[in-house]
PDB file of C-alpha atoms and ligand atoms in Angstrom:
ATOM      1  CA  UNK A 757      15.511  -9.104 -31.713  1.00  0.00           C
ATOM      2  CA  UNK A 758      12.040  -7.643 -31.997  1.00  0.00           C
ATOM      3  CA  UNK A 759      11.779  -4.114 -33.389  1.00  0.00           C
ATOM      4  CA  UNK A 760      15.433  -3.706 -34.141  1.00  0.00           C
ATOM      5  CA  UNK A 761      17.983  -3.036 -36.834  1.00  0.00           C
ATOM      6  CA  UNK A 762      18.011  -6.801 -37.432  1.00  0.00           C
ATOM      7  CA  UNK A 763      15.275  -6.038 -39.978  1.00  0.00           C
ATOM      8  CA  UNK A 764      18.101  -4.797 -42.218  1.00  0.00           C
ATOM      9  CA  UNK A 765      19.887  -8.136 -42.092  1.00  0.00           C
ATOM     10  CA  UNK A 766      16.715 -10.107 -42.757  1.00  0.00           C
ATOM     11  CA  UNK A 767      15.914  -7.942 -45.772  1.00  0.00           C
ATOM     12  CA  UNK A 768      19.490  -8.336 -47.068  1.00  0.00           C
ATOM     13  CA  UNK A 769      19.424 -12.120 -46.637  1.00  0.00           C
ATOM     14  CA  UNK A 770      16.116 -12.280 -48.497  1.00  0.00           C
ATOM     15  CA  UNK A 771      17.455 -10.099 -51.333  1.00  0.00           C
ATOM     16  CA  UNK A 772      20.521 -12.339 -51.619  1.00  0.00           C
ATOM     17  CA  UNK A 773      18.389 -15.465 -51.288  1.00  0.00           C
ATOM     18  CA  UNK A 774      20.834 -16.908 -48.778  1.00  0.00           C
ATOM     19  CA  UNK A 775      19.683 -19.668 -46.424  1.00  0.00           C
ATOM     20  CA  UNK A 776      19.476 -18.560 -42.796  1.00  0.00           C
ATOM     21  CA  UNK A 777      17.987 -19.385 -39.454  1.00  0.00           C
ATOM     22  CA  UNK A 778      16.613 -16.689 -37.157  1.00  0.00           C
ATOM     23  CA  UNK A 779      17.410 -16.935 -33.486  1.00  0.00           C
ATOM     24  CA  UNK A 780      14.787 -14.986 -31.613  1.00  0.00           C
ATOM     25  CA  UNK A 781      15.711 -12.594 -28.812  1.00  0.00           C
ATOM     26  CA  UNK A 782      13.046 -10.607 -26.992  1.00  0.00           C
ATOM     27  CA  UNK A 783      13.683  -7.175 -25.581  1.00  0.00           C
ATOM     28  CA  UNK A 784      13.318  -6.980 -21.826  1.00  0.00           C
ATOM     29  CA  UNK A 785      10.349  -5.120 -20.307  1.00  0.00           C
ATOM     30  CA  UNK A 786      12.638  -2.091 -20.149  1.00  0.00           C
ATOM     31  CA  UNK A 787      13.229  -2.329 -23.921  1.00  0.00           C
ATOM     32  CA  UNK A 788      16.842  -3.472 -23.575  1.00  0.00           C
ATOM     33  CA  UNK A 789      18.514  -6.428 -25.255  1.00  0.00           C
ATOM     34  CA  UNK A 790      18.352  -9.579 -23.105  1.00  0.00           C
ATOM     35  CA  UNK A 791      21.517 -10.683 -21.294  1.00  0.00           C
ATOM     36  CA  UNK A 792      21.584 -13.838 -23.432  1.00  0.00           C
ATOM     37  CA  UNK A 793      22.774 -11.693 -26.373  1.00  0.00           C
ATOM     38  CA  UNK A 794      25.918 -10.912 -24.372  1.00  0.00           C
ATOM     39  CA  UNK A 795      26.884 -14.553 -24.805  1.00  0.00           C
ATOM     40  CA  UNK A 796      27.077 -13.987 -28.568  1.00  0.00           C
ATOM     41  CA  UNK A 797      28.941 -10.646 -28.578  1.00  0.00           C
ATOM     42  CA  UNK A 798      30.426  -8.599 -25.691  1.00  0.00           C
ATOM     43  CA  UNK A 799      28.191  -5.592 -26.488  1.00  0.00           C
ATOM     44  CA  UNK A 800      25.010  -7.686 -26.506  1.00  0.00           C
ATOM     45  CA  UNK A 801      23.338  -5.670 -29.301  1.00  0.00           C
ATOM     46  CA  UNK A 802      21.139  -6.671 -32.171  1.00  0.00           C
ATOM     47  CA  UNK A 803      21.734  -7.486 -35.003  1.00  0.00           C
ATOM     48  CA  UNK A 804      24.511 -10.015 -34.728  1.00  0.00           C
ATOM     49  CA  UNK A 805      25.143 -12.965 -37.031  1.00  0.00           C
ATOM     50  CA  UNK A 806      26.851 -16.269 -36.470  1.00  0.00           C
ATOM     51  CA  UNK A 807      28.132 -17.740 -39.721  1.00  0.00           C
ATOM     52  CA  UNK A 808      29.473 -21.159 -38.777  1.00  0.00           C
ATOM     53  CA  UNK A 809      31.185 -19.712 -35.715  1.00  0.00           C
ATOM     54  CA  UNK A 810      32.202 -16.405 -37.340  1.00  0.00           C
ATOM     55  CA  UNK A 811      30.474 -13.735 -35.254  1.00  0.00           C
ATOM     56  CA  UNK A 812      29.784 -10.434 -36.986  1.00  0.00           C
ATOM     57  CA  UNK A 813      28.167  -7.463 -35.225  1.00  0.00           C
ATOM     58  CA  UNK A 814      27.242  -3.915 -36.422  1.00  0.00           C
ATOM     59  CA  UNK A 815      24.571  -3.865 -39.110  1.00  0.00           C
ATOM     60  CA  UNK A 816      26.842  -2.111 -41.649  1.00  0.00           C
ATOM     61  CA  UNK A 817      29.653  -4.601 -41.097  1.00  0.00           C
ATOM     62  CA  UNK A 818      27.178  -7.482 -41.379  1.00  0.00           C
ATOM     63  CA  UNK A 819      25.873  -6.191 -44.713  1.00  0.00           C
ATOM     64  CA  UNK A 820      29.429  -5.782 -46.052  1.00  0.00           C
ATOM     65  CA  UNK A 821      30.266  -9.278 -44.825  1.00  0.00           C
ATOM     66  CA  UNK A 822      27.285 -10.647 -46.755  1.00  0.00           C
ATOM     67  CA  UNK A 823      28.264  -8.670 -49.876  1.00  0.00           C
ATOM     68  CA  UNK A 824      31.767 -10.181 -49.706  1.00  0.00           C
ATOM     69  CA  UNK A 825      30.382 -13.633 -49.095  1.00  0.00           C
ATOM     70  CA  UNK A 826      28.310 -13.461 -52.262  1.00  0.00           C
ATOM     71  CA  UNK A 827      31.166 -12.146 -54.397  1.00  0.00           C
ATOM     72  CA  UNK A 828      29.975  -8.534 -54.457  1.00  0.00           C
ATOM     73  CA  UNK A 829      26.218  -8.924 -54.916  1.00  0.00           C
ATOM     74  CA  UNK A 830      24.242  -5.794 -54.001  1.00  0.00           C
ATOM     75  CA  UNK A 831      27.345  -3.607 -54.311  1.00  0.00           C
ATOM     76  CA  UNK A 832      28.448  -1.514 -57.319  1.00  0.00           C
ATOM     77  CA  UNK A 833      31.726  -2.419 -59.028  1.00  0.00           C
ATOM     78  CA  UNK A 834      34.727  -1.231 -56.947  1.00  0.00           C
ATOM     79  CA  UNK A 835      36.427   1.928 -58.203  1.00  0.00           C
ATOM     80  CA  UNK A 836      33.265   3.351 -59.788  1.00  0.00           C
ATOM     81  CA  UNK A 837      31.495   6.569 -58.673  1.00  0.00           C
ATOM     82  CA  UNK A 838      28.532   4.388 -57.687  1.00  0.00           C
ATOM     83  CA  UNK A 839      30.818   2.435 -55.358  1.00  0.00           C
ATOM     84  CA  UNK A 840      31.978   5.656 -53.703  1.00  0.00           C
ATOM     85  CA  UNK A 841      28.318   6.569 -53.126  1.00  0.00           C
ATOM     86  CA  UNK A 842      27.701   3.078 -51.843  1.00  0.00           C
ATOM     87  CA  UNK A 843      30.473   3.343 -49.258  1.00  0.00           C
ATOM     88  CA  UNK A 844      29.287   6.802 -48.240  1.00  0.00           C
ATOM     89  CA  UNK A 845      25.652   5.858 -47.576  1.00  0.00           C
ATOM     90  CA  UNK A 846      26.649   2.621 -45.894  1.00  0.00           C
ATOM     91  CA  UNK A 847      28.588   4.626 -43.274  1.00  0.00           C
ATOM     92  CA  UNK A 848      26.367   7.694 -43.211  1.00  0.00           C
ATOM     93  CA  UNK A 849      23.287   5.806 -41.970  1.00  0.00           C
ATOM     94  CA  UNK A 850      24.735   4.838 -38.570  1.00  0.00           C
ATOM     95  CA  UNK A 851      27.566   7.363 -38.419  1.00  0.00           C
ATOM     96  CA  UNK A 852      25.645  10.597 -38.977  1.00  0.00           C
ATOM     97  CA  UNK A 853      21.915  10.174 -39.453  1.00  0.00           C
ATOM     98  CA  UNK A 854      20.917   7.728 -36.727  1.00  0.00           C
ATOM     99  CA  UNK A 855      22.668   9.667 -33.889  1.00  0.00           C
ATOM    100  CA  UNK A 856      20.764  12.786 -34.948  1.00  0.00           C
ATOM    101  CA  UNK A 857      17.412  10.986 -34.971  1.00  0.00           C
ATOM    102  CA  UNK A 858      18.184   9.517 -31.557  1.00  0.00           C
ATOM    103  CA  UNK A 859      19.148  12.927 -30.157  1.00  0.00           C
ATOM    104  CA  UNK A 860      15.854  14.306 -31.392  1.00  0.00           C
ATOM    105  CA  UNK A 861      13.958  11.562 -29.587  1.00  0.00           C
ATOM    106  CA  UNK A 862      15.968  11.940 -26.379  1.00  0.00           C
ATOM    107  CA  UNK A 863      15.569  15.709 -26.113  1.00  0.00           C
ATOM    108  CA  UNK A 864      11.889  15.457 -27.025  1.00  0.00           C
ATOM    109  CA  UNK A 865      11.496  13.077 -24.077  1.00  0.00           C
ATOM    110  CA  UNK A 866      13.433  15.317 -21.698  1.00  0.00           C
ATOM    111  CA  UNK A 867      10.939  18.121 -22.312  1.00  0.00           C
ATOM    112  CA  UNK A 868       7.934  16.046 -21.277  1.00  0.00           C
ATOM    113  CA  UNK A 869       9.531  13.868 -18.587  1.00  0.00           C
ATOM    114  CA  UNK A 870       8.122  14.162 -15.055  1.00  0.00           C
ATOM    115  CA  UNK A 871      10.562  15.886 -12.689  1.00  0.00           C
ATOM    116  CA  UNK A 872      10.476  18.233  -9.674  1.00  0.00           C
ATOM    117  CA  UNK A 873       8.732  21.485 -10.607  1.00  0.00           C
ATOM    118  CA  UNK A 874      11.782  23.591  -9.796  1.00  0.00           C
ATOM    119  CA  UNK A 875      13.971  21.560 -12.200  1.00  0.00           C
ATOM    120  CA  UNK A 876      11.418  21.543 -15.053  1.00  0.00           C
ATOM    121  CA  UNK A 877      12.112  25.021 -16.477  1.00  0.00           C
ATOM    122  CA  UNK A 878      15.869  24.371 -16.406  1.00  0.00           C
ATOM    123  CA  UNK A 879      15.565  20.950 -18.098  1.00  0.00           C
ATOM    124  CA  UNK A 880      13.147  22.349 -20.702  1.00  0.00           C
ATOM    125  CA  UNK A 881      15.440  25.269 -21.370  1.00  0.00           C
ATOM    126  CA  UNK A 882      18.472  22.991 -21.870  1.00  0.00           C
ATOM    127  CA  UNK A 883      16.508  20.565 -24.095  1.00  0.00           C
ATOM    128  CA  UNK A 884      14.974  23.438 -26.078  1.00  0.00           C
ATOM    129  CA  UNK A 885      18.363  25.091 -26.579  1.00  0.00           C
ATOM    130  CA  UNK A 886      20.023  21.872 -27.783  1.00  0.00           C
ATOM    131  CA  UNK A 887      17.076  21.169 -30.096  1.00  0.00           C
ATOM    132  CA  UNK A 888      16.899  24.699 -31.437  1.00  0.00           C
ATOM    133  CA  UNK A 889      20.627  25.288 -31.831  1.00  0.00           C
ATOM    134  CA  UNK A 890      21.854  21.866 -32.838  1.00  0.00           C
ATOM    135  CA  UNK A 891      19.365  19.055 -33.481  1.00  0.00           C
ATOM    136  CA  UNK A 892      16.612  20.757 -35.516  1.00  0.00           C
ATOM    137  CA  UNK A 893      18.826  22.776 -37.894  1.00  0.00           C
ATOM    138  CA  UNK A 894      21.094  19.782 -38.451  1.00  0.00           C
ATOM    139  CA  UNK A 895      18.213  17.401 -39.042  1.00  0.00           C
ATOM    140  CA  UNK A 896      16.631  19.863 -41.471  1.00  0.00           C
ATOM    141  CA  UNK A 897      19.904  20.038 -43.378  1.00  0.00           C
ATOM    142  CA  UNK A 898      20.344  16.254 -43.397  1.00  0.00           C
ATOM    143  CA  UNK A 899      16.773  15.576 -44.558  1.00  0.00           C
ATOM    144  CA  UNK A 900      17.158  18.126 -47.368  1.00  0.00           C
ATOM    145  CA  UNK A 901      20.532  16.565 -48.293  1.00  0.00           C
ATOM    146  CA  UNK A 902      19.111  13.033 -48.402  1.00  0.00           C
ATOM    147  CA  UNK A 903      16.179  14.273 -50.497  1.00  0.00           C
ATOM    148  CA  UNK A 904      18.462  16.137 -52.929  1.00  0.00           C
ATOM    149  CA  UNK A 905      20.762  13.101 -53.225  1.00  0.00           C
ATOM    150  CA  UNK A 906      17.831  10.941 -54.301  1.00  0.00           C
ATOM    151  CA  UNK A 907      16.621  13.304 -57.043  1.00  0.00           C
ATOM    152  CA  UNK A 908      16.477  11.485 -60.352  1.00  0.00           C
ATOM    153  CA  UNK A 909      17.419   8.158 -58.760  1.00  0.00           C
ATOM    154  CA  UNK A 910      15.431   5.152 -57.646  1.00  0.00           C
ATOM    155  CA  UNK A 911      18.006   4.024 -55.090  1.00  0.00           C
ATOM    156  CA  UNK A 912      20.945   5.697 -53.340  1.00  0.00           C
ATOM    157  CA  UNK A 913      23.537   4.580 -55.897  1.00  0.00           C
ATOM    158  CA  UNK A 914      21.402   4.759 -59.025  1.00  0.00           C
ATOM    159  CA  UNK A 915      18.884   2.396 -60.567  1.00  0.00           C
ATOM    160  CA  UNK A 916      20.085  -0.696 -58.745  1.00  0.00           C
ATOM    161  CA  UNK A 917      19.323  -1.511 -55.136  1.00  0.00           C
ATOM    162  CA  UNK A 918      22.509  -1.932 -53.068  1.00  0.00           C
ATOM    163  CA  UNK A 919      23.365  -2.860 -49.488  1.00  0.00           C
ATOM    164  CA  UNK A 920      23.626   0.889 -48.823  1.00  0.00           C
ATOM    165  CA  UNK A 921      19.862   1.153 -49.400  1.00  0.00           C
ATOM    166  CA  UNK A 922      19.323  -1.703 -46.995  1.00  0.00           C
ATOM    167  CA  UNK A 923      21.397   0.126 -44.385  1.00  0.00           C
ATOM    168  CA  UNK A 924      19.461   3.359 -44.982  1.00  0.00           C
ATOM    169  CA  UNK A 925      16.055   1.682 -44.519  1.00  0.00           C
ATOM    170  CA  UNK A 926      15.923   2.273 -40.770  1.00  0.00           C
ATOM    171  CA  UNK A 927      16.482   6.073 -40.683  1.00  0.00           C
ATOM    172  CA  UNK A 928      14.488   6.542 -43.915  1.00  0.00           C
ATOM    173  CA  UNK A 929      11.438   4.928 -42.388  1.00  0.00           C
ATOM    174  CA  UNK A 930      11.846   7.084 -39.283  1.00  0.00           C
ATOM    175  CA  UNK A 931      12.119  10.281 -41.361  1.00  0.00           C
ATOM    176  CA  UNK A 932       9.117   9.362 -43.516  1.00  0.00           C
ATOM    177  CA  UNK A 933       7.052   8.780 -40.374  1.00  0.00           C
ATOM    178  CA  UNK A 934       8.313  11.637 -38.179  1.00  0.00           C
ATOM    179  CA  UNK A 935       9.411  14.530 -40.344  1.00  0.00           C
ATOM    180  CA  UNK A 936       6.177  15.952 -41.795  1.00  0.00           C
ATOM    181  CA  UNK A 937       7.745  18.262 -44.396  1.00  0.00           C
ATOM    182  CA  UNK A 938      10.339  15.746 -45.668  1.00  0.00           C
ATOM    183  CA  UNK A 939      10.894  15.843 -49.458  1.00  0.00           C
ATOM    184  CA  UNK A 940       8.484  13.628 -51.412  1.00  0.00           C
ATOM    185  CA  UNK A 941      11.378  11.505 -52.786  1.00  0.00           C
ATOM    186  CA  UNK A 942      11.901  10.123 -49.273  1.00  0.00           C
ATOM    187  CA  UNK A 943       8.327   8.811 -49.091  1.00  0.00           C
ATOM    188  CA  UNK A 944       8.717   7.496 -52.628  1.00  0.00           C
ATOM    189  CA  UNK A 945      11.921   5.656 -51.683  1.00  0.00           C
ATOM    190  CA  UNK A 946      10.226   4.097 -48.628  1.00  0.00           C
ATOM    191  CA  UNK A 947       7.268   3.011 -50.788  1.00  0.00           C
ATOM    192  CA  UNK A 948       9.670   1.416 -53.312  1.00  0.00           C
ATOM    193  CA  UNK A 949      11.433  -0.402 -50.463  1.00  0.00           C
ATOM    194  CA  UNK A 950       8.142  -1.717 -49.055  1.00  0.00           C
ATOM    195  CA  UNK A 951       7.075  -2.896 -52.507  1.00  0.00           C
ATOM    196  CA  UNK A 952      10.064  -5.226 -52.857  1.00  0.00           C
ATOM    197  CA  UNK A 953       9.081  -8.888 -52.430  1.00  0.00           C
ATOM    198  CA  UNK A 954      12.282  -9.586 -50.433  1.00  0.00           C
ATOM    199  CA  UNK A 955      11.448  -6.765 -47.995  1.00  0.00           C
ATOM    200  CA  UNK A 956       7.912  -8.114 -47.622  1.00  0.00           C
ATOM    201  CA  UNK A 957       9.202 -11.644 -46.955  1.00  0.00           C
ATOM    202  CA  UNK A 958      11.591 -10.297 -44.301  1.00  0.00           C
ATOM    203  CA  UNK A 959       8.841  -8.270 -42.675  1.00  0.00           C
ATOM    204  CA  UNK A 960       6.474 -11.249 -42.718  1.00  0.00           C
ATOM    205  CA  UNK A 961       9.139 -13.356 -40.967  1.00  0.00           C
ATOM    206  CA  UNK A 962       9.566 -10.794 -38.192  1.00  0.00           C
ATOM    207  CA  UNK A 963       5.844 -10.213 -37.836  1.00  0.00           C
ATOM    208  CA  UNK A 964       5.175 -13.937 -37.527  1.00  0.00           C
ATOM    209  CA  UNK A 965       8.094 -14.495 -35.180  1.00  0.00           C
ATOM    210  CA  UNK A 966       7.067 -11.751 -32.820  1.00  0.00           C
ATOM    211  CA  UNK A 967       3.336 -12.453 -32.930  1.00  0.00           C
ATOM    212  CA  UNK A 968       2.314  -9.505 -35.067  1.00  0.00           C
ATOM    213  CA  UNK A 969       3.791  -6.893 -32.786  1.00  0.00           C
ATOM    214  CA  UNK A 970       4.871  -3.777 -34.653  1.00  0.00           C
ATOM    215  CA  UNK A 971       8.086  -3.919 -36.624  1.00  0.00           C
ATOM    216  CA  UNK A 972      10.131  -1.255 -38.319  1.00  0.00           C
ATOM    217  CA  UNK A 973      12.131   1.785 -37.403  1.00  0.00           C
ATOM    218  CA  UNK A 974       9.359   3.759 -35.751  1.00  0.00           C
ATOM    219  CA  UNK A 975       8.287   0.911 -33.499  1.00  0.00           C
ATOM    220  CA  UNK A 976      11.937   0.138 -32.744  1.00  0.00           C
ATOM    221  CA  UNK A 977      12.491   3.711 -31.608  1.00  0.00           C
ATOM    222  CA  UNK A 978       9.428   3.448 -29.372  1.00  0.00           C
ATOM    223  CA  UNK A 979      10.840   0.239 -27.894  1.00  0.00           C
ATOM    224  CA  UNK A 980      14.214   1.839 -27.325  1.00  0.00           C
ATOM    225  CA  UNK A 981      12.509   4.667 -25.500  1.00  0.00           C
ATOM    226  CA  UNK A 982      10.413   2.313 -23.431  1.00  0.00           C
ATOM    227  CA  UNK A 983      13.560   2.041 -21.313  1.00  0.00           C
ATOM    228  CA  UNK A 984      13.720   5.768 -20.749  1.00  0.00           C
ATOM    229  CA  UNK A 985       9.948   5.959 -20.215  1.00  0.00           C
ATOM    230  CA  UNK A 986      10.036   3.255 -17.609  1.00  0.00           C
ATOM    231  CA  UNK A 987      12.874   4.873 -15.705  1.00  0.00           C
ATOM    232  CA  UNK A 988      11.075   8.187 -15.925  1.00  0.00           C
ATOM    233  CA  UNK A 989       7.849   6.668 -14.533  1.00  0.00           C
ATOM    234  CA  UNK A 990       9.767   5.112 -11.668  1.00  0.00           C
ATOM    235  CA  UNK A 991      11.249   8.502 -10.922  1.00  0.00           C
ATOM    236  CA  UNK A 992       7.900  10.306 -11.144  1.00  0.00           C
ATOM    237  CA  UNK A 993       6.729   9.137  -7.703  1.00  0.00           C
ATOM    238  CA  UNK A 994      10.020  10.143  -6.142  1.00  0.00           C
ATOM    239  CA  UNK A 995       9.794  13.560  -7.788  1.00  0.00           C
ATOM    240  CA  UNK A 996       6.302  14.042  -6.311  1.00  0.00           C
ATOM    241  CA  UNK A 997       7.696  13.400  -2.806  1.00  0.00           C
ATOM    242  CA  UNK A 998      10.550  15.798  -3.488  1.00  0.00           C
ATOM    243  CA  UNK A 999       8.047  18.465  -4.603  1.00  0.00           C
ATOM    244  CA  UNK A1000       6.065  18.075  -1.342  1.00  0.00           C
ATOM    245  CA  UNK A1001       9.271  18.085   0.685  1.00  0.00           C
ATOM    246  CA  UNK A1002      10.512  21.266  -0.987  1.00  0.00           C
ATOM    247  CA  UNK A1003       7.107  22.956  -0.563  1.00  0.00           C
ATOM    248  CA  UNK A1004       7.128  22.068   3.165  1.00  0.00           C
ATOM    249  CA  UNK A1005      10.673  23.405   3.388  1.00  0.00           C
ATOM    250  CA  UNK A1006       9.545  26.736   1.930  1.00  0.00           C
ATOM    251  CA  UNK A1007       6.636  26.919   4.373  1.00  0.00           C
ATOM    252  CA  UNK A1008       8.937  26.111   7.313  1.00  0.00           C
ATOM    253  CA  UNK A1009      11.541  28.648   6.208  1.00  0.00           C
ATOM    254  CA  UNK A1010       9.029  31.434   5.727  1.00  0.00           C
ATOM    255  CA  UNK A1011       7.399  30.561   9.100  1.00  0.00           C
ATOM    256  CA  UNK A1012      10.598  31.428  11.013  1.00  0.00           C
ATOM    257  CA  UNK A1013      10.849  35.123   9.995  1.00  0.00           C
ATOM    258  CA  UNK A1014       7.046  35.370  10.327  1.00  0.00           C
ATOM    259  CA  UNK A1015       7.169  34.060  13.905  1.00  0.00           C
ATOM    260  CA  UNK A1016      10.052  36.423  14.736  1.00  0.00           C
ATOM    261  CA  UNK A1017       8.130  39.332  13.248  1.00  0.00           C
ATOM    262  CA  UNK A1018       5.018  38.468  15.244  1.00  0.00           C
ATOM    263  CA  UNK A1019       7.070  38.166  18.407  1.00  0.00           C
ATOM    264  CA  UNK A1020       8.727  41.530  17.770  1.00  0.00           C
ATOM    265  CA  UNK A1021       5.344  43.161  17.093  1.00  0.00           C
ATOM    266  CA  UNK A1022       3.946  41.634  20.288  1.00  0.00           C
ATOM    267  CA  UNK A1023       6.807  42.890  22.491  1.00  0.00           C
ATOM    268  CA  UNK A1024       6.625  46.302  20.826  1.00  0.00           C
ATOM    269  CA  UNK A1025       2.941  46.368  21.805  1.00  0.00           C
ATOM    270  CA  UNK A1026       3.835  45.518  25.403  1.00  0.00           C
ATOM    271  CA  UNK A1027       6.378  48.323  25.553  1.00  0.00           C
ATOM    272  CA  UNK A1028       3.737  50.654  24.167  1.00  0.00           C
ATOM    273  CA  UNK A1029       1.342  49.632  27.015  1.00  0.00           C
ATOM    274  CA  UNK A1030       3.876  50.478  29.689  1.00  0.00           C
TER     275      UNK A1030
HETATM  276  N1  LIG B1420      25.202   0.671 -34.624  1.00  0.00           N
HETATM  277  C1  LIG B1420      24.675  -0.590 -34.211  1.00  0.00           C
HETATM  278  C2  LIG B1420      23.541  -0.362 -33.229  1.00  0.00           C
HETATM  279  C3  LIG B1420      23.105  -1.612 -32.530  1.00  0.00           C
HETATM  280  C4  LIG B1420      21.965  -1.322 -31.571  1.00  0.00           C
HETATM  281  O1  LIG B1420      22.006  -0.361 -30.781  1.00  0.00           O
HETATM  282  N2  LIG B1420      20.932  -2.158 -31.583  1.00  0.00           N
HETATM  283  C5  LIG B1420      19.779  -1.949 -30.759  1.00  0.00           C
HETATM  284  C6  LIG B1420      18.535  -2.465 -31.446  1.00  0.00           C
HETATM  285  S1  LIG B1420      18.116  -1.559 -32.859  1.00  0.00           S
HETATM  286  C7  LIG B1420      19.903  -2.749 -29.468  1.00  0.00           C
HETATM  287  O2  LIG B1420      20.480  -3.815 -29.452  1.00  0.00           O
HETATM  288  N3  LIG B1420      19.295  -2.203 -28.410  1.00  0.00           N
HETATM  289  C8  LIG B1420      19.132  -2.841 -27.158  1.00  0.00           C
HETATM  290  C9  LIG B1420      20.102  -2.366 -26.110  1.00  0.00           C
HETATM  291  O3  LIG B1420      20.841  -1.400 -26.354  1.00  0.00           O
HETATM  292  O4  LIG B1420      20.111  -2.985 -25.032  1.00  0.00           O
HETATM  293  C10 LIG B1420      24.220  -1.372 -35.460  1.00  0.00           C
HETATM  294  O5  LIG B1420      23.950  -0.728 -36.482  1.00  0.00           O
HETATM  295  O6  LIG B1420      24.167  -2.608 -35.430  1.00  0.00           O
END
């Protein structure tokens, strides 16, 4: 699917020099996976591979499947410290880092989303509190941790590229593009990834397949949020009506005591005349 984690699988297949055929799925206008993907796997997400009828979903599981299929290529020897690192980063990418990056995007959107004026301060306060208390400090810690873990290494498990690096490509690209003060090793890692011929072949495939529309983590995140944006735009008109309705309500409510006051003043005047 365009602008998706399937880039990981393509890169992996190119590194392993395995033959493959890409089946193209286009995101819907709302940025979601098309229903046709549901015919392949009940969750209908990308990436998903079909290896002679064996369906494998979840990018990490797909990469491990491909490692097994090639007798352990792109994985350190089992039982070694490098293999423990390998397993860690393979899980960490989707288990810890991606949810944090997604939360950051979601709460960033909440702050700028159109909504009735009386809800805005509450929504901004909630989003700001979650960002300030949870997302930002955690992300800062994670980015520093990733940077420190890469010190003195070319790849996550040492000098050799492994499937764990392939799995980390998506969040690493997002951090390099969106976290301005990220440690320099992160940018260096991303540059090393982009310099690999297999990565370039995978990227070229995607770019050609999807008519040169942006690929990569940052564009994928934008696509994912196209869904939220679209929903938000649809809501914007409704919110505007609600704003007018509420304003009219206030006017009507304040008119009642005003009318009563005027009436009371008038009758008091009459009494005074008698
Ligand atoms: N943890 C899963 C995430 C799969 C996923 O959410 N894929 C996105 C594309 S990057 C998708 O299919 N989005 C469309 C949708 O949710 O409808 C993996 O690593 O494979």
